[in-house]
Amino acid sequence: MTAIGAFKNTGKESLRDVLTRLDKEGAALGHFNVADQTLLRAVVAAGAETELPVIVGASEGEREFFGARQLAALVKSERQESDVPIFLNADHTHSLAKAIEAAKAGFDSVVIDFSALPFEQNVACTKEAVQAIKAINPAILAEGEIGNIGTGSEIHETAQGDPKTLTTPEEARQFVEATGIDILAPAVGNMHGMLQSMVQGKAKKHLDIERIAQIKQAAGVFLTLHGGSGTDDEHFRKAIAAGINIIHINTELRVAWRQSLAESLARDPNEVVPYKILQPVVDAVKQVVSSRLRLFHGEPAGAGAVGSVA
Ligand SMILES: [Zn+2]
């Protein structure tokens, strides 16, 4: 369990340093996706409020909208002024060209995602991308993915993913060995997006904790849990204890973003000042991020999570 306030940003801690430390302490690093500066401000503010390090994430679509190099420049600038380390991850990258682009832009890590391909092809494409990004920056962390956890951090009508494609410990071991990845994203009951019932707090995702522990043992690398939005709090705690090092939250932020934006716009139809309309959105998203960060570091989560009925 991490003592809140124990992280100081000297500008020198690498992502690997922070992950190694948290792994020993039984805490996980929170990863939050951003598509614009409103979301980025919310994530950075939550890191400052909780005094905990954060990973800012951007998928290919989010990078397209924000600009990969522009986002990297903003995060670098935020980190220079931050009391806690802030890292930047290129989430779900489906091509060698996009992985290289992110590495060149200065991202701290890249999620190389060829999980839709058959295992052997996934291994070959992932290995090629790992070597390419490490040739650009030897300190960059490469994440690889196996199994099916659905796509799209959105509100889905029906459940994503396929229980038949959960990652096995043996697959995990082979994949890590063959590709040279630093971080593995397994399928362990997690899935991207949320069902409407989860947004309303009536249903929660449940994880295969035993499988996580076995995969950690077999793989021997850091583990990321994708699609964390809407997961039962107790399952998060157990998953971290079983070996999860990074947890991705995206849909919960998007839900908070949209709901608070709608409220803010409805409050005064004559308001046209962007920062007056958007500040409540930053605050609402920040509350979700802070709540998740506290939970991942063993603190009471408090109010604020989407779908939290408390
Ligand atoms: Zn993901």
XYZ file of N, CA and C and ligand atoms in Angstrom, residues 33 91-92 111 113 145 149-150 153 192 225-227 248, ligand 1:
43
model
N -7.289 7.812 -20.325
C -7.216 8.286 -21.712
C -7.698 9.718 -21.847
N -1.742 4.219 -26.496
C -2.647 3.096 -26.260
C -2.987 2.416 -27.598
N -3.368 1.156 -27.540
C -3.798 0.351 -28.706
C -3.294 0.844 -30.063
N 1.447 0.564 -26.411
C 0.675 -0.680 -26.404
C 0.595 -1.159 -27.854
N -0.765 -3.522 -30.315
C -1.958 -4.376 -30.267
C -2.239 -5.060 -31.604
N -0.345 -7.574 -26.374
C -1.697 -7.985 -25.969
C -2.089 -9.322 -26.591
N -10.562 -8.705 -25.676
C -11.234 -7.912 -24.636
C -12.140 -6.854 -25.267
N -12.564 -7.132 -26.509
C -13.483 -6.224 -27.186
C -12.790 -4.935 -27.602
N -14.047 2.065 -26.187
C -14.369 2.493 -24.834
C -15.640 3.334 -24.905
N -13.408 -3.841 -22.873
C -13.493 -2.411 -23.165
C -14.949 -1.951 -23.121
N -4.266 -4.099 -16.912
C -5.685 -4.436 -17.026
C -6.355 -3.360 -17.878
N -6.757 -3.749 -19.077
C -7.481 -2.818 -19.957
C -8.966 -2.884 -19.618
N -9.704 -1.874 -20.082
C -11.156 -1.910 -19.918
C -11.585 -1.978 -18.462
N -6.318 0.576 -16.840
C -6.832 1.556 -17.800
C -8.290 1.901 -17.502
Zn -7.457 -0.901 -23.832
